Amino acid sequence: MFCLIILLVTAIQVVHLADLNCHCGRPSDDTVSMRIVGGRRAEPHSYPWTVAILKNDRMHCGAAGQYTGHGGTSRS
């Protein structure tokens, strides 16, 4: 009887999740922009760094930082 209840609850959850039609973790195509928001021009001879995290050969997220010359980095 317990296994039947677990099976029924699992089936209800699967049907409910299938109806959501969500795309978790995927940005909508119309929000992509090539603009830099809140950025600053890099100083000459500075060491700006960028990083990108790719998932399935697509950009998932990224960050930028700049070496401060004092053993640390500032990130934006």
XYZ file of C-alpha atoms in Angstrom:
76
model
C 0.000 0.000 0.000
C 2.832 2.402 0.894
C 4.509 1.802 -2.488
C 1.245 2.549 -4.268
C 0.919 5.890 -2.464
C 4.519 6.826 -3.329
C 3.940 5.872 -6.966
C 0.750 7.955 -7.117
C 2.409 11.039 -5.561
C 5.367 10.725 -7.946
C 3.068 10.440 -10.971
C 1.136 13.550 -9.906
C 4.380 15.513 -9.501
C 5.675 14.463 -12.928
C 2.417 15.469 -14.636
C 2.414 18.804 -12.783
C 6.021 19.571 -13.779
C 5.362 18.674 -17.408
C 2.582 21.281 -17.562
C 4.792 24.167 -16.394
C 6.597 24.492 -19.741
C 9.422 26.412 -18.077
C 12.931 26.892 -19.415
C 14.905 27.162 -16.187
C 18.419 28.520 -16.603
C 17.839 29.675 -20.182
C 17.584 33.395 -20.866
C 15.015 34.598 -23.346
C 16.542 35.498 -26.694
C 15.266 39.068 -26.620
C 17.277 40.035 -23.500
C 20.706 39.495 -25.075
C 22.634 42.737 -25.401
C 26.181 43.539 -26.455
C 26.249 46.657 -24.246
C 28.532 47.052 -21.258
C 26.511 48.497 -18.383
C 28.298 50.379 -15.618
C 31.758 49.721 -17.049
C 34.874 51.910 -17.012
C 37.639 52.388 -19.521
C 40.735 50.327 -18.631
C 43.876 52.236 -17.694
C 46.848 51.868 -20.073
C 49.153 48.975 -19.080
C 46.600 47.622 -16.615
C 45.722 43.961 -16.506
C 41.992 43.608 -17.103
C 40.680 40.061 -16.898
C 37.453 38.516 -18.049
C 35.989 35.111 -17.375
C 33.124 33.266 -19.005
C 31.405 30.151 -17.753
C 30.090 28.110 -20.660
C 27.399 25.475 -20.499
C 26.817 23.359 -23.607
C 29.048 25.751 -25.606
C 26.833 28.717 -24.671
C 27.604 31.598 -22.359
C 26.101 30.896 -18.930
C 27.559 33.851 -17.000
C 30.670 35.982 -16.896
C 32.612 38.547 -14.909
C 35.384 41.074 -15.349
C 38.112 42.249 -13.003
C 41.229 44.367 -13.023
C 44.557 43.796 -11.313
C 45.094 46.629 -8.829
C 48.865 46.276 -8.515
C 48.550 45.632 -4.780
C 48.282 41.867 -4.815
C 44.536 41.793 -5.371
C 41.918 42.321 -7.978
C 38.888 44.501 -8.218
C 35.951 42.889 -9.920
C 32.905 44.280 -11.574
